[in-house]
């Protein structure tokens, strides 16, 4: 049996959406790790610029996770009911939304950094602000790390009602 006979268009689409979903998740996590490693009081121009760009990558990847996740639930996954009846799925959604909500504070902060950066100035980042951002990013990382754990439990049928 050749790959061409196994790889039907439907399987290719499903695999493509899953791939985008997983890759986007990894990009989100990587962006958060970069942000966490770079956060410090009064960053230099390069560091502040990288933080702003990294947060843009994070936002785009988070949107791709959301859209590909919706496509998987509606069209390319195990069937909509598999997800919607499972409380672990809703925990995953809740964690994703919580992390997204938490990320608003750093994102708004970085957007505000772009204003002085465009003027050739450096953003004013106090020790307290750097510490607050670091804590928020730590919480985001823990939340994001739990999502694939819940997914592995779901893939094994945990949380599904008895048949």
mmCIF file with all atom_site columns, C-alpha atoms in Angstrom:
data_model
loop_
_atom_site.group_PDB
_atom_site.id
_atom_site.type_symbol
_atom_site.label_atom_id
_atom_site.label_alt_id
_atom_site.label_comp_id
_atom_site.label_asym_id
_atom_site.label_entity_id
_atom_site.label_seq_id
_atom_site.pdbx_PDB_ins_code
_atom_site.Cartn_x
_atom_site.Cartn_y
_atom_site.Cartn_z
_atom_site.occupancy
_atom_site.B_iso_or_equiv
_atom_site.pdbx_formal_charge
_atom_site.auth_seq_id
_atom_site.auth_comp_id
_atom_site.auth_asym_id
_atom_site.auth_atom_id
_atom_site.pdbx_PDB_model_num
ATOM 1   C CA . UNK A 1 1   ? 0.000   0.000  0.000  1.00 0.00 ? 1   UNK A CA 1
ATOM 2   C CA . UNK A 1 2   ? 1.486   3.356  -1.017 1.00 0.00 ? 2   UNK A CA 1
ATOM 3   C CA . UNK A 1 3   ? 1.331   6.613  0.880  1.00 0.00 ? 3   UNK A CA 1
ATOM 4   C CA . UNK A 1 4   ? -0.852  8.090  -1.868 1.00 0.00 ? 4   UNK A CA 1
ATOM 5   C CA . UNK A 1 5   ? -3.553  5.485  -1.261 1.00 0.00 ? 5   UNK A CA 1
ATOM 6   C CA . UNK A 1 6   ? -3.407  5.915  2.505  1.00 0.00 ? 6   UNK A CA 1
ATOM 7   C CA . UNK A 1 7   ? -3.228  9.718  2.567  1.00 0.00 ? 7   UNK A CA 1
ATOM 8   C CA . UNK A 1 8   ? -6.707  10.663 1.425  1.00 0.00 ? 8   UNK A CA 1
ATOM 9   C CA . UNK A 1 9   ? -7.631  14.352 1.142  1.00 0.00 ? 9   UNK A CA 1
ATOM 10  C CA . UNK A 1 10  ? -9.742  14.074 4.304  1.00 0.00 ? 10  UNK A CA 1
ATOM 11  C CA . UNK A 1 11  ? -6.860  12.556 6.287  1.00 0.00 ? 11  UNK A CA 1
ATOM 12  C CA . UNK A 1 12  ? -4.467  15.176 4.902  1.00 0.00 ? 12  UNK A CA 1
ATOM 13  C CA . UNK A 1 13  ? -6.794  18.018 5.979  1.00 0.00 ? 13  UNK A CA 1
ATOM 14  C CA . UNK A 1 14  ? -7.316  16.509 9.418  1.00 0.00 ? 14  UNK A CA 1
ATOM 15  C CA . UNK A 1 15  ? -3.582  15.954 9.897  1.00 0.00 ? 15  UNK A CA 1
ATOM 16  C CA . UNK A 1 16  ? -2.826  19.465 8.650  1.00 0.00 ? 16  UNK A CA 1
ATOM 17  C CA . UNK A 1 17  ? -5.222  21.072 11.115 1.00 0.00 ? 17  UNK A CA 1
ATOM 18  C CA . UNK A 1 18  ? -3.832  18.921 13.956 1.00 0.00 ? 18  UNK A CA 1
ATOM 19  C CA . UNK A 1 19  ? -0.284  19.884 12.939 1.00 0.00 ? 19  UNK A CA 1
ATOM 20  C CA . UNK A 1 20  ? -1.141  23.599 12.971 1.00 0.00 ? 20  UNK A CA 1
ATOM 21  C CA . UNK A 1 21  ? -2.789  23.109 16.373 1.00 0.00 ? 21  UNK A CA 1
ATOM 22  C CA . UNK A 1 22  ? 0.248   21.384 17.918 1.00 0.00 ? 22  UNK A CA 1
ATOM 23  C CA . UNK A 1 23  ? 2.817   23.669 16.294 1.00 0.00 ? 23  UNK A CA 1
ATOM 24  C CA . UNK A 1 24  ? 0.905   26.779 17.371 1.00 0.00 ? 24  UNK A CA 1
ATOM 25  C CA . UNK A 1 25  ? 0.731   25.468 20.922 1.00 0.00 ? 25  UNK A CA 1
ATOM 26  C CA . UNK A 1 26  ? 4.500   24.923 20.914 1.00 0.00 ? 26  UNK A CA 1
ATOM 27  C CA . UNK A 1 27  ? 5.042   28.452 19.573 1.00 0.00 ? 27  UNK A CA 1
ATOM 28  C CA . UNK A 1 28  ? 2.866   29.877 22.363 1.00 0.00 ? 28  UNK A CA 1
ATOM 29  C CA . UNK A 1 29  ? 4.843   28.027 24.992 1.00 0.00 ? 29  UNK A CA 1
ATOM 30  C CA . UNK A 1 30  ? 8.178   28.980 23.427 1.00 0.00 ? 30  UNK A CA 1
ATOM 31  C CA . UNK A 1 31  ? 7.166   32.639 23.240 1.00 0.00 ? 31  UNK A CA 1
ATOM 32  C CA . UNK A 1 32  ? 6.238   32.616 26.920 1.00 0.00 ? 32  UNK A CA 1
ATOM 33  C CA . UNK A 1 33  ? 9.589   31.033 27.799 1.00 0.00 ? 33  UNK A CA 1
ATOM 34  C CA . UNK A 1 34  ? 11.409  33.729 25.800 1.00 0.00 ? 34  UNK A CA 1
ATOM 35  C CA . UNK A 1 35  ? 9.394   36.478 27.484 1.00 0.00 ? 35  UNK A CA 1
ATOM 36  C CA . UNK A 1 36  ? 10.122  34.998 30.895 1.00 0.00 ? 36  UNK A CA 1
ATOM 37  C CA . UNK A 1 37  ? 13.840  34.740 30.198 1.00 0.00 ? 37  UNK A CA 1
ATOM 38  C CA . UNK A 1 38  ? 14.061  38.327 28.934 1.00 0.00 ? 38  UNK A CA 1
ATOM 39  C CA . UNK A 1 39  ? 11.941  40.201 31.460 1.00 0.00 ? 39  UNK A CA 1
ATOM 40  C CA . UNK A 1 40  ? 14.012  42.541 33.624 1.00 0.00 ? 40  UNK A CA 1
ATOM 41  C CA . UNK A 1 41  ? 13.924  46.082 34.976 1.00 0.00 ? 41  UNK A CA 1
ATOM 42  C CA . UNK A 1 42  ? 14.837  48.777 32.463 1.00 0.00 ? 42  UNK A CA 1
ATOM 43  C CA . UNK A 1 43  ? 15.616  46.515 29.490 1.00 0.00 ? 43  UNK A CA 1
ATOM 44  C CA . UNK A 1 44  ? 17.893  47.735 26.727 1.00 0.00 ? 44  UNK A CA 1
ATOM 45  C CA . UNK A 1 45  ? 16.391  48.637 23.341 1.00 0.00 ? 45  UNK A CA 1
ATOM 46  C CA . UNK A 1 46  ? 17.079  45.252 21.770 1.00 0.00 ? 46  UNK A CA 1
ATOM 47  C CA . UNK A 1 47  ? 15.549  43.308 24.669 1.00 0.00 ? 47  UNK A CA 1
ATOM 48  C CA . UNK A 1 48  ? 12.441  45.516 24.813 1.00 0.00 ? 48  UNK A CA 1
ATOM 49  C CA . UNK A 1 49  ? 11.974  45.202 21.042 1.00 0.00 ? 49  UNK A CA 1
ATOM 50  C CA . UNK A 1 50  ? 12.370  41.418 21.174 1.00 0.00 ? 50  UNK A CA 1
ATOM 51  C CA . UNK A 1 51  ? 9.789   41.297 23.985 1.00 0.00 ? 51  UNK A CA 1
ATOM 52  C CA . UNK A 1 52  ? 7.264   43.238 21.883 1.00 0.00 ? 52  UNK A CA 1
ATOM 53  C CA . UNK A 1 53  ? 7.885   41.039 18.822 1.00 0.00 ? 53  UNK A CA 1
ATOM 54  C CA . UNK A 1 54  ? 7.744   37.856 20.910 1.00 0.00 ? 54  UNK A CA 1
ATOM 55  C CA . UNK A 1 55  ? 4.383   38.892 22.322 1.00 0.00 ? 55  UNK A CA 1
ATOM 56  C CA . UNK A 1 56  ? 3.068   39.455 18.785 1.00 0.00 ? 56  UNK A CA 1
ATOM 57  C CA . UNK A 1 57  ? 4.212   35.933 17.857 1.00 0.00 ? 57  UNK A CA 1
ATOM 58  C CA . UNK A 1 58  ? 2.538   34.650 21.030 1.00 0.00 ? 58  UNK A CA 1
ATOM 59  C CA . UNK A 1 59  ? -0.735  36.365 20.142 1.00 0.00 ? 59  UNK A CA 1
ATOM 60  C CA . UNK A 1 60  ? -0.743  35.075 16.570 1.00 0.00 ? 60  UNK A CA 1
ATOM 61  C CA . UNK A 1 61  ? 0.083   31.537 17.721 1.00 0.00 ? 61  UNK A CA 1
ATOM 62  C CA . UNK A 1 62  ? -2.627  31.684 20.407 1.00 0.00 ? 62  UNK A CA 1
ATOM 63  C CA . UNK A 1 63  ? -5.155  32.697 17.752 1.00 0.00 ? 63  UNK A CA 1
ATOM 64  C CA . UNK A 1 64  ? -4.001  29.794 15.559 1.00 0.00 ? 64  UNK A CA 1
ATOM 65  C CA . UNK A 1 65  ? -4.421  27.410 18.531 1.00 0.00 ? 65  UNK A CA 1
ATOM 66  C CA . UNK A 1 66  ? -7.962  28.681 19.035 1.00 0.00 ? 66  UNK A CA 1
ATOM 67  C CA . UNK A 1 67  ? -9.001  28.521 15.368 1.00 0.00 ? 67  UNK A CA 1
ATOM 68  C CA . UNK A 1 68  ? -7.412  25.131 14.702 1.00 0.00 ? 68  UNK A CA 1
ATOM 69  C CA . UNK A 1 69  ? -8.927  23.825 17.946 1.00 0.00 ? 69  UNK A CA 1
ATOM 70  C CA . UNK A 1 70  ? -12.386 24.925 16.853 1.00 0.00 ? 70  UNK A CA 1
ATOM 71  C CA . UNK A 1 71  ? -11.848 23.258 13.462 1.00 0.00 ? 71  UNK A CA 1
ATOM 72  C CA . UNK A 1 72  ? -10.747 20.055 15.181 1.00 0.00 ? 72  UNK A CA 1
ATOM 73  C CA . UNK A 1 73  ? -13.801 19.980 17.429 1.00 0.00 ? 73  UNK A CA 1
ATOM 74  C CA . UNK A 1 74  ? -16.268 20.776 14.644 1.00 0.00 ? 74  UNK A CA 1
ATOM 75  C CA . UNK A 1 75  ? -14.807 18.962 11.622 1.00 0.00 ? 75  UNK A CA 1
ATOM 76  C CA . UNK A 1 76  ? -11.566 17.037 12.084 1.00 0.00 ? 76  UNK A CA 1
ATOM 77  C CA . UNK A 1 77  ? -11.539 15.490 15.554 1.00 0.00 ? 77  UNK A CA 1
ATOM 78  C CA . UNK A 1 78  ? -13.323 12.653 17.278 1.00 0.00 ? 78  UNK A CA 1
ATOM 79  C CA . UNK A 1 79  ? -16.744 14.188 16.726 1.00 0.00 ? 79  UNK A CA 1
ATOM 80  C CA . UNK A 1 80  ? -18.172 17.198 18.509 1.00 0.00 ? 80  UNK A CA 1
ATOM 81  C CA . UNK A 1 81  ? -19.894 15.150 21.210 1.00 0.00 ? 81  UNK A CA 1
ATOM 82  C CA . UNK A 1 82  ? -16.615 13.473 22.224 1.00 0.00 ? 82  UNK A CA 1
ATOM 83  C CA . UNK A 1 83  ? -15.384 16.892 23.320 1.00 0.00 ? 83  UNK A CA 1
ATOM 84  C CA . UNK A 1 84  ? -18.490 18.676 24.541 1.00 0.00 ? 84  UNK A CA 1
ATOM 85  C CA . UNK A 1 85  ? -19.636 15.943 26.947 1.00 0.00 ? 85  UNK A CA 1
ATOM 86  C CA . UNK A 1 86  ? -16.193 15.636 28.527 1.00 0.00 ? 86  UNK A CA 1
ATOM 87  C CA . UNK A 1 87  ? -15.561 17.926 31.518 1.00 0.00 ? 87  UNK A CA 1
ATOM 88  C CA . UNK A 1 88  ? -11.803 17.709 30.852 1.00 0.00 ? 88  UNK A CA 1
ATOM 89  C CA . UNK A 1 89  ? -12.406 19.437 27.515 1.00 0.00 ? 89  UNK A CA 1
ATOM 90  C CA . UNK A 1 90  ? -14.086 22.319 29.317 1.00 0.00 ? 90  UNK A CA 1
ATOM 91  C CA . UNK A 1 91  ? -11.192 22.444 31.793 1.00 0.00 ? 91  UNK A CA 1
ATOM 92  C CA . UNK A 1 92  ? -8.850  22.766 28.797 1.00 0.00 ? 92  UNK A CA 1
ATOM 93  C CA . UNK A 1 93  ? -10.988 25.547 27.345 1.00 0.00 ? 93  UNK A CA 1
ATOM 94  C CA . UNK A 1 94  ? -11.138 27.258 30.745 1.00 0.00 ? 94  UNK A CA 1
ATOM 95  C CA . UNK A 1 95  ? -7.366  27.042 31.182 1.00 0.00 ? 95  UNK A CA 1
ATOM 96  C CA . UNK A 1 96  ? -6.803  28.417 27.678 1.00 0.00 ? 96  UNK A CA 1
ATOM 97  C CA . UNK A 1 97  ? -9.177  31.327 28.326 1.00 0.00 ? 97  UNK A CA 1
ATOM 98  C CA . UNK A 1 98  ? -7.636  31.964 31.761 1.00 0.00 ? 98  UNK A CA 1
ATOM 99  C CA . UNK A 1 99  ? -4.131  32.065 30.323 1.00 0.00 ? 99  UNK A CA 1
ATOM 100 C CA . UNK A 1 100 ? -5.421  34.319 27.558 1.00 0.00 ? 100 UNK A CA 1
ATOM 101 C CA . UNK A 1 101 ? -6.993  36.631 30.110 1.00 0.00 ? 101 UNK A CA 1
ATOM 102 C CA . UNK A 1 102 ? -3.801  36.714 32.157 1.00 0.00 ? 102 UNK A CA 1
ATOM 103 C CA . UNK A 1 103 ? -1.807  37.540 29.041 1.00 0.00 ? 103 UNK A CA 1
ATOM 104 C CA . UNK A 1 104 ? -3.721  40.790 28.546 1.00 0.00 ? 104 UNK A CA 1
ATOM 105 C CA . UNK A 1 105 ? -1.691  42.570 31.227 1.00 0.00 ? 105 UNK A CA 1
ATOM 106 C CA . UNK A 1 106 ? 1.718   41.739 29.691 1.00 0.00 ? 106 UNK A CA 1
ATOM 107 C CA . UNK A 1 107 ? 0.395   42.428 26.187 1.00 0.00 ? 107 UNK A CA 1
ATOM 108 C CA . UNK A 1 108 ? -0.919  45.865 27.123 1.00 0.00 ? 108 UNK A CA 1
ATOM 109 C CA . UNK A 1 109 ? 2.373   46.554 28.899 1.00 0.00 ? 109 UNK A CA 1
ATOM 110 C CA . UNK A 1 110 ? 4.376   45.625 25.792 1.00 0.00 ? 110 UNK A CA 1
ATOM 111 C CA . UNK A 1 111 ? 2.105   47.690 23.540 1.00 0.00 ? 111 UNK A CA 1
ATOM 112 C CA . UNK A 1 112 ? 2.809   50.648 25.811 1.00 0.00 ? 112 UNK A CA 1
ATOM 113 C CA . UNK A 1 113 ? 6.537   49.916 25.454 1.00 0.00 ? 113 UNK A CA 1
ATOM 114 C CA . UNK A 1 114 ? 6.213   50.324 21.689 1.00 0.00 ? 114 UNK A CA 1
ATOM 115 C CA . UNK A 1 115 ? 5.393   54.025 22.112 1.00 0.00 ? 115 UNK A CA 1
ATOM 116 C CA . UNK A 1 116 ? 8.754   55.071 23.619 1.00 0.00 ? 116 UNK A CA 1
ATOM 117 C CA . UNK A 1 117 ? 10.603  52.556 21.426 1.00 0.00 ? 117 UNK A CA 1
ATOM 118 C CA . UNK A 1 118 ? 9.240   54.236 18.288 1.00 0.00 ? 118 UNK A CA 1
ATOM 119 C CA . UNK A 1 119 ? 10.526  57.565 19.596 1.00 0.00 ? 119 UNK A CA 1
ATOM 120 C CA . UNK A 1 120 ? 13.971  56.061 20.126 1.00 0.00 ? 120 UNK A CA 1
ATOM 121 C CA . UNK A 1 121 ? 13.476  55.989 23.898 1.00 0.00 ? 121 UNK A CA 1
ATOM 122 C CA . UNK A 1 122 ? 13.533  53.078 26.312 1.00 0.00 ? 122 UNK A CA 1
ATOM 123 C CA . UNK A 1 123 ? 10.478  51.973 28.287 1.00 0.00 ? 123 UNK A CA 1
ATOM 124 C CA . UNK A 1 124 ? 10.565  52.610 32.035 1.00 0.00 ? 124 UNK A CA 1
ATOM 125 C CA . UNK A 1 125 ? 10.338  49.200 33.707 1.00 0.00 ? 125 UNK A CA 1
ATOM 126 C CA . UNK A 1 126 ? 10.562  49.183 37.486 1.00 0.00 ? 126 UNK A CA 1
ATOM 127 C CA . UNK A 1 127 ? 11.687  46.226 39.562 1.00 0.00 ? 127 UNK A CA 1
ATOM 128 C CA . UNK A 1 128 ? 8.073   45.818 40.728 1.00 0.00 ? 128 UNK A CA 1
ATOM 129 C CA . UNK A 1 129 ? 6.708   45.755 37.160 1.00 0.00 ? 129 UNK A CA 1
ATOM 130 C CA . UNK A 1 130 ? 9.355   43.268 36.012 1.00 0.00 ? 130 UNK A CA 1
ATOM 131 C CA . UNK A 1 131 ? 8.557   41.052 39.002 1.00 0.00 ? 131 UNK A CA 1
ATOM 132 C CA . UNK A 1 132 ? 4.800   41.276 38.369 1.00 0.00 ? 132 UNK A CA 1
ATOM 133 C CA . UNK A 1 133 ? 5.250   40.380 34.693 1.00 0.00 ? 133 UNK A CA 1
ATOM 134 C CA . UNK A 1 134 ? 7.519   37.462 35.621 1.00 0.00 ? 134 UNK A CA 1
ATOM 135 C CA . UNK A 1 135 ? 4.906   36.079 38.033 1.00 0.00 ? 135 UNK A CA 1
ATOM 136 C CA . UNK A 1 136 ? 2.124   36.411 35.468 1.00 0.00 ? 136 UNK A CA 1
ATOM 137 C CA . UNK A 1 137 ? 4.221   34.651 32.833 1.00 0.00 ? 137 UNK A CA 1
ATOM 138 C CA . UNK A 1 138 ? 5.092   31.887 35.335 1.00 0.00 ? 138 UNK A CA 1
ATOM 139 C CA . UNK A 1 139 ? 1.377   31.306 35.938 1.00 0.00 ? 139 UNK A CA 1
ATOM 140 C CA . UNK A 1 140 ? 0.721   31.320 32.184 1.00 0.00 ? 140 UNK A CA 1
ATOM 141 C CA . UNK A 1 141 ? 3.445   28.706 31.679 1.00 0.00 ? 141 UNK A CA 1
ATOM 142 C CA . UNK A 1 142 ? 1.959   26.434 34.343 1.00 0.00 ? 142 UNK A CA 1
ATOM 143 C CA . UNK A 1 143 ? -1.507  26.829 32.829 1.00 0.00 ? 143 UNK A CA 1
ATOM 144 C CA . UNK A 1 144 ? -0.251  26.092 29.337 1.00 0.00 ? 144 UNK A CA 1
ATOM 145 C CA . UNK A 1 145 ? 1.726   23.085 30.596 1.00 0.00 ? 145 UNK A CA 1
ATOM 146 C CA . UNK A 1 146 ? -1.450  21.568 32.063 1.00 0.00 ? 146 UNK A CA 1
ATOM 147 C CA . UNK A 1 147 ? -3.401  21.746 28.790 1.00 0.00 ? 147 UNK A CA 1
ATOM 148 C CA . UNK A 1 148 ? -1.568  18.884 27.010 1.00 0.00 ? 148 UNK A CA 1
ATOM 149 C CA . UNK A 1 149 ? -1.809  16.800 30.185 1.00 0.00 ? 149 UNK A CA 1
ATOM 150 C CA . UNK A 1 150 ? -5.587  17.165 30.082 1.00 0.00 ? 150 UNK A CA 1
ATOM 151 C CA . UNK A 1 151 ? -5.504  16.357 26.353 1.00 0.00 ? 151 UNK A CA 1
ATOM 152 C CA . UNK A 1 152 ? -3.626  13.106 26.986 1.00 0.00 ? 152 UNK A CA 1
ATOM 153 C CA . UNK A 1 153 ? -6.216  12.116 29.579 1.00 0.00 ? 153 UNK A CA 1
ATOM 154 C CA . UNK A 1 154 ? -9.020  12.930 27.146 1.00 0.00 ? 154 UNK A CA 1
ATOM 155 C CA . UNK A 1 155 ? -7.369  10.861 24.399 1.00 0.00 ? 155 UNK A CA 1
ATOM 156 C CA . UNK A 1 156 ? -7.537  7.897  26.772 1.00 0.00 ? 156 UNK A CA 1
ATOM 157 C CA . UNK A 1 157 ? -11.252 8.381  27.404 1.00 0.00 ? 157 UNK A CA 1
ATOM 158 C CA . UNK A 1 158 ? -10.919 9.881  30.880 1.00 0.00 ? 158 UNK A CA 1
ATOM 159 C CA . UNK A 1 159 ? -13.913 12.077 31.637 1.00 0.00 ? 159 UNK A CA 1
ATOM 160 C CA . UNK A 1 160 ? -16.271 10.454 29.153 1.00 0.00 ? 160 UNK A CA 1
ATOM 161 C CA . UNK A 1 161 ? -19.589 9.259  30.535 1.00 0.00 ? 161 UNK A CA 1
ATOM 162 C CA . UNK A 1 162 ? -19.949 5.481  30.858 1.00 0.00 ? 162 UNK A CA 1
ATOM 163 C CA . UNK A 1 163 ? -21.087 3.817  27.629 1.00 0.00 ? 163 UNK A CA 1
#
